[in-house]
Coordinates of C-alpha atoms in Angstrom, one line a residue:
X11 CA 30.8 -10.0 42.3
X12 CA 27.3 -8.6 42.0
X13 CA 28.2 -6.1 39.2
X14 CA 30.2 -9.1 37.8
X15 CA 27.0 -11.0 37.7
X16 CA 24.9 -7.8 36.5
X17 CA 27.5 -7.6 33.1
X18 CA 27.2 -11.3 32.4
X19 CA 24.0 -10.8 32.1
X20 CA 23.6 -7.9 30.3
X21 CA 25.8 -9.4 28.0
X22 CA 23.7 -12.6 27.3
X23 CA 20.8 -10.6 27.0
X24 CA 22.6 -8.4 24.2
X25 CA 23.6 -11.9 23.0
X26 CA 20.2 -13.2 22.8
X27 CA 18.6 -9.9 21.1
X28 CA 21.6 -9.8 18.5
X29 CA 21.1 -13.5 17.5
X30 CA 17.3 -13.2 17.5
X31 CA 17.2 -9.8 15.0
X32 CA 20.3 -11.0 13.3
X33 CA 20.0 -15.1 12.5
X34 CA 23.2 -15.5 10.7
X35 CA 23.0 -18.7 12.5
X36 CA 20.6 -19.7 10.0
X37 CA 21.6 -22.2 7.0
X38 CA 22.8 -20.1 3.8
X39 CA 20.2 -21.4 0.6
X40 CA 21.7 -22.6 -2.7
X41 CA 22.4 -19.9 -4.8
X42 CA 20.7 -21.7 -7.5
X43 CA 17.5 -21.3 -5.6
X44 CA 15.0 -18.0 -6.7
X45 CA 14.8 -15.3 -4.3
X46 CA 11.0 -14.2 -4.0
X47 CA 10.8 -11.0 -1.8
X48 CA 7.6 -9.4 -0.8
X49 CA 6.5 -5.9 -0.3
X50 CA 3.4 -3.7 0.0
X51 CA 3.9 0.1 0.0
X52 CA 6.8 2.0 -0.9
X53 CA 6.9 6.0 1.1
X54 CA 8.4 7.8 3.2
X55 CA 5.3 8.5 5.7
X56 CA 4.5 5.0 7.1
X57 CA 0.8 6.8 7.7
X58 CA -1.5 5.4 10.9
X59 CA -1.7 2.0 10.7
X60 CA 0.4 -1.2 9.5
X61 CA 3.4 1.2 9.4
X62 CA 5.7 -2.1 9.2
X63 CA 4.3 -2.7 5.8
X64 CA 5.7 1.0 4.6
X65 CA 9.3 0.3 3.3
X66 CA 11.3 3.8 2.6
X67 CA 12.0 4.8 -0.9
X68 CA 16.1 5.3 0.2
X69 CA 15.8 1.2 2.1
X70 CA 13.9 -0.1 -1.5
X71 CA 16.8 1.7 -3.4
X72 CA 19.5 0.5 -1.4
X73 CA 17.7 -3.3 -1.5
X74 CA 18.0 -2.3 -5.7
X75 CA 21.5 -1.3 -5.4
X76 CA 22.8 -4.4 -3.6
X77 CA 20.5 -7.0 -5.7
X78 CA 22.0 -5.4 -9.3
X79 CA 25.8 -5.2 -7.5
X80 CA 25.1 -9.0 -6.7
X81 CA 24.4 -9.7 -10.5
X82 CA 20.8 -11.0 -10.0
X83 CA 18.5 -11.5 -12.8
X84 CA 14.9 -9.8 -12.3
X85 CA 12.3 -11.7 -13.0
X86 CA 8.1 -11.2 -12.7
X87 CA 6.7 -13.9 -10.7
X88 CA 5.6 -16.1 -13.9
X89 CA 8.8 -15.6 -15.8
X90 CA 10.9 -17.1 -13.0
X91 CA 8.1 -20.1 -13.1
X92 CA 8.3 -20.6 -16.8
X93 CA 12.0 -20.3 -16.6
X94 CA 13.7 -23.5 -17.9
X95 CA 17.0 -23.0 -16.1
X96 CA 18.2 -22.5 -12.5
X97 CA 20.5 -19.9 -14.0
X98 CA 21.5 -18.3 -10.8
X99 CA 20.8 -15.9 -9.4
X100 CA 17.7 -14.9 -10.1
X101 CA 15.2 -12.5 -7.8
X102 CA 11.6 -12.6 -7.9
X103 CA 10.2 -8.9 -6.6
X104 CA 6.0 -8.8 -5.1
X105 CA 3.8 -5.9 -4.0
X106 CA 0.9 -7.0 -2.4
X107 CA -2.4 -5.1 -2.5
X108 CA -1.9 -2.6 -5.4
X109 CA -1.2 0.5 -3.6
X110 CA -1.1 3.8 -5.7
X111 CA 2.8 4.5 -4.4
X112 CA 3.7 1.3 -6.3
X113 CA 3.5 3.5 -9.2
X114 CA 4.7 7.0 -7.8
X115 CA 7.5 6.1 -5.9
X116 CA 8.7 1.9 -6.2
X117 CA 8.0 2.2 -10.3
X118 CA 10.8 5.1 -11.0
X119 CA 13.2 2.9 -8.9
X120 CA 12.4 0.0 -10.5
X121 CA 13.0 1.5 -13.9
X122 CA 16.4 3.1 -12.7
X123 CA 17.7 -0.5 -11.8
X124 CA 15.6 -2.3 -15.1
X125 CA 14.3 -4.5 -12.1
X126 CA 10.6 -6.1 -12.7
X127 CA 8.3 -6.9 -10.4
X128 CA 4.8 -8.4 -9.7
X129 CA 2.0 -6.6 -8.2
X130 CA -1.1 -8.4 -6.6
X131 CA -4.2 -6.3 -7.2
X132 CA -6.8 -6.6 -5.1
X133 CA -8.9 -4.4 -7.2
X134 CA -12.1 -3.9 -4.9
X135 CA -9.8 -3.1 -1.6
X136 CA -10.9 -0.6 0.6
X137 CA -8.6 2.3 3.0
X138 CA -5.7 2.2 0.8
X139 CA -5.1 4.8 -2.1
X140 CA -5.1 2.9 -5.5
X141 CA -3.2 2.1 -8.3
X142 CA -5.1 4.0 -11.6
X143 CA -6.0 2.3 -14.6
X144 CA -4.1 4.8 -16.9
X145 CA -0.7 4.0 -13.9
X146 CA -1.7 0.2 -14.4
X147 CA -1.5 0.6 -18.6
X148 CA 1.4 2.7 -18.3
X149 CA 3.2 -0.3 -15.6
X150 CA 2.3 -2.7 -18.2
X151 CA 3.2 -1.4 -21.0
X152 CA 6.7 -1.0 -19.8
X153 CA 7.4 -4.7 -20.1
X154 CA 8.6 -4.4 -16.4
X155 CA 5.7 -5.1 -14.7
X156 CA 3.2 -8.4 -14.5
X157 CA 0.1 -7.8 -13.0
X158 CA -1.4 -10.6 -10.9
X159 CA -4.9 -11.2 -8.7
X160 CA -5.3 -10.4 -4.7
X161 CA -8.8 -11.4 -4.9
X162 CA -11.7 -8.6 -5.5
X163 CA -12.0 -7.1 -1.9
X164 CA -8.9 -8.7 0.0
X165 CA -10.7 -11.2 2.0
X166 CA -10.0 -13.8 4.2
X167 CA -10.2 -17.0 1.9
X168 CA -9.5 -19.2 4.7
X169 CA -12.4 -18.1 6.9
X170 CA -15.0 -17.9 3.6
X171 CA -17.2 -20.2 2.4
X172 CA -16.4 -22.2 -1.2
X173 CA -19.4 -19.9 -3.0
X174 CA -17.8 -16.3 -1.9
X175 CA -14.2 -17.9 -2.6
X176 CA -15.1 -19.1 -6.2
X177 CA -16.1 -15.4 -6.5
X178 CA -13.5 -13.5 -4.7
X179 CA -10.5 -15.7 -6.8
X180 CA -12.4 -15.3 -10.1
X181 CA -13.7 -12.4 -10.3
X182 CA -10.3 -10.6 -9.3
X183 CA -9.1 -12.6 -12.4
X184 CA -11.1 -11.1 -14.4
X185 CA -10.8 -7.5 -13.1
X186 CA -7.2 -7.6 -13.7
X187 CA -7.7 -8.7 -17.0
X188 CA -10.0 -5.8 -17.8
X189 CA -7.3 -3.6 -16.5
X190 CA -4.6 -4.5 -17.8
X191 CA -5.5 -6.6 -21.2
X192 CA -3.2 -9.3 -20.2
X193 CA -3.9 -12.9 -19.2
X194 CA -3.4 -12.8 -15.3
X195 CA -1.7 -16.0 -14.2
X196 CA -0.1 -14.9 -10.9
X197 CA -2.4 -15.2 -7.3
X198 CA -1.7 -13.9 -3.9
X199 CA -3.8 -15.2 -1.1
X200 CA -4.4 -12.2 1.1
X201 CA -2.6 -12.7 4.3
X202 CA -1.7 -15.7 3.5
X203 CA -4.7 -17.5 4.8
X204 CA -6.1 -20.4 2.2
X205 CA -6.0 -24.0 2.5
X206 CA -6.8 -27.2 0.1
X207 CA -9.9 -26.5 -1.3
X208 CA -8.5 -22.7 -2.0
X209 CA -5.5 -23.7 -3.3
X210 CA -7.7 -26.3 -5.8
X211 CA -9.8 -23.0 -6.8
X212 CA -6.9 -21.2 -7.6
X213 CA -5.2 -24.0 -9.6
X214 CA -9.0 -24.5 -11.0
X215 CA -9.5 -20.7 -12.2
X216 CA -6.8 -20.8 -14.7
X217 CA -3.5 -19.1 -12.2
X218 CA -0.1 -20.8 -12.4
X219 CA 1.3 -19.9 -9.2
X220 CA -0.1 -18.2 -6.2
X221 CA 2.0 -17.2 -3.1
X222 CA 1.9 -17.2 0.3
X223 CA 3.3 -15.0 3.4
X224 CA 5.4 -18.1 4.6
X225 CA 9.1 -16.6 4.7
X226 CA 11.8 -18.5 3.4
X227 CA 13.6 -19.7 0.7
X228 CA 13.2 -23.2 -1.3
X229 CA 12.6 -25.3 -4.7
X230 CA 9.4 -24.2 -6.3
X231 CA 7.9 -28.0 -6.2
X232 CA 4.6 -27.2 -5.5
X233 CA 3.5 -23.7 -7.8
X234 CA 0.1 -22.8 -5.5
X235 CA 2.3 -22.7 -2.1
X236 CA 5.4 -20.4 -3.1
X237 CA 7.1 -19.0 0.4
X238 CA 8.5 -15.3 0.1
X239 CA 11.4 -13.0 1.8
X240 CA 9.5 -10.8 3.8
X241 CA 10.6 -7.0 3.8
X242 CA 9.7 -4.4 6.4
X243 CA 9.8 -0.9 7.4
X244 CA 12.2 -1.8 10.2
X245 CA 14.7 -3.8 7.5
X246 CA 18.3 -2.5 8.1
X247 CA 20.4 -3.6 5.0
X248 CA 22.4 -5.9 6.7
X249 CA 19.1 -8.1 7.6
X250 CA 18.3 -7.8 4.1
X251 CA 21.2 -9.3 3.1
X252 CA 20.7 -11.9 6.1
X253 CA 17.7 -12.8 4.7
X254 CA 18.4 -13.2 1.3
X255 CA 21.4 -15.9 1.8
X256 CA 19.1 -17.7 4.2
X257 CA 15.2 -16.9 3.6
X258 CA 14.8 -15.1 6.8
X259 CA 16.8 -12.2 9.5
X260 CA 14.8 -12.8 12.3
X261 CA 13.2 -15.2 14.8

């Protein structure tokens, strides 16, 4: 009876892990909706710190592979806004930050699988390595790659005043600009901290859209709160595909 007892519950414990790493309980989204997926750094070495953040070159290839075998249609960040039809489906891919791998490592993938992408450059960051200008020109030139703001030094706009917001959100407008020679319409609030009076700067400043670290998948009603699919290190590619029929893997 006792070892009777022990399996029952190991086995609603396996239950309870398997359904809360694995939420095909969740709701599938219209396929008509956009799938917006957000990433940071693409390498194999996940380094020292936020190694969660470091997706692996052979996961970000497979997560190609299954979104071209699935006949999505890549899209930057403002081209899926300025779309004027749901033609489904349609992916949305985002790096955040503007790490220097973004051009080493996710760039020659995205090529390979004529997938575009945003990146979010936060252009005054500090303890990452950096994209280049001359890797920035090169993105951009490509016609695969739109450029958007992280603010200037990745700040917390949620916990600064209105004067060092204003500065932070326009000022990484205008650096982006200057590196790329492109209007820069796309905004990322850096981890995902803002609220109304951000959002009204943002919209203010001249951006179309700015997104958020929210995870999920909906209608784009309102442009300045966009939700993403979050992808991690620890992504298998079956919670990939979990979580982009239903906005989310995991609890």
């Amino acid at each position: 009876m006792t070892i009777l007892l022990v399996i029952c519950v190991l086995s609603l414990l396996g239950a309870l892990f398997f359904a809360a790493h694995y939420n095909f309980w969740r709701p599938k989204r219209p396929v008509s909706l956009p799938r917006i997926l957000m990433y940071h750094s693409i390498r194999k070495d996940p380094g020292d710190t936020h190694s969660e953040l470091v997706v692996t070159p052979e996961a970000f290839e497979k997560q190609l592979k299954l979104l071209q075998s699935k006949n999505y249609k890549f899209l930057t960040i403002s081209e899926l806004l300025n779309s004027k039809t749901n033609q489904a489906p349609r992916v949305a891919i985002t790096f955040d930050d503007g790490f220097k791998d973004n051009y080493e490592i996710a760039f020659p993938l995205l090529k390979k699988y004529s997938a575009k992408a945003t990146i979010y450059l936060a252009p005054d960051i500090n303890g990452i390595e950096k994209l280049s200008t001359a890797m920035i020109q090169e993105m951009v030139s490509s016609g695969l790659i739109e450029f958007g703001a992280h603010t200037l030094s990745h700040c917390n706009l949620e916990k600064s005043d209105l004067e060092t917001a204003n500065i932070e959100i326009k000022g990484s407008k205008e650096k982006v600009e200057e590196l790329t020679g492109m209007n820069c319409e796309a905004f990322a609030y850096p981890f995902g901290r803002f609220n109304n009076d951000v959002a009204a700067i943002v919209k203010e400043t001249g951006f179309t859209s700015a997104v958020t670290v929210k995870k999920g998948i909906s209608e784009i009603i309102d442009p300045f709160r966009i939700m993403r699919i979050s992808v991690l290190r620890s992504t298998n590619i079956v919670q990939f595909r979990i979580a982009l029929s239903r906005g989310r893997y995991r609890v």
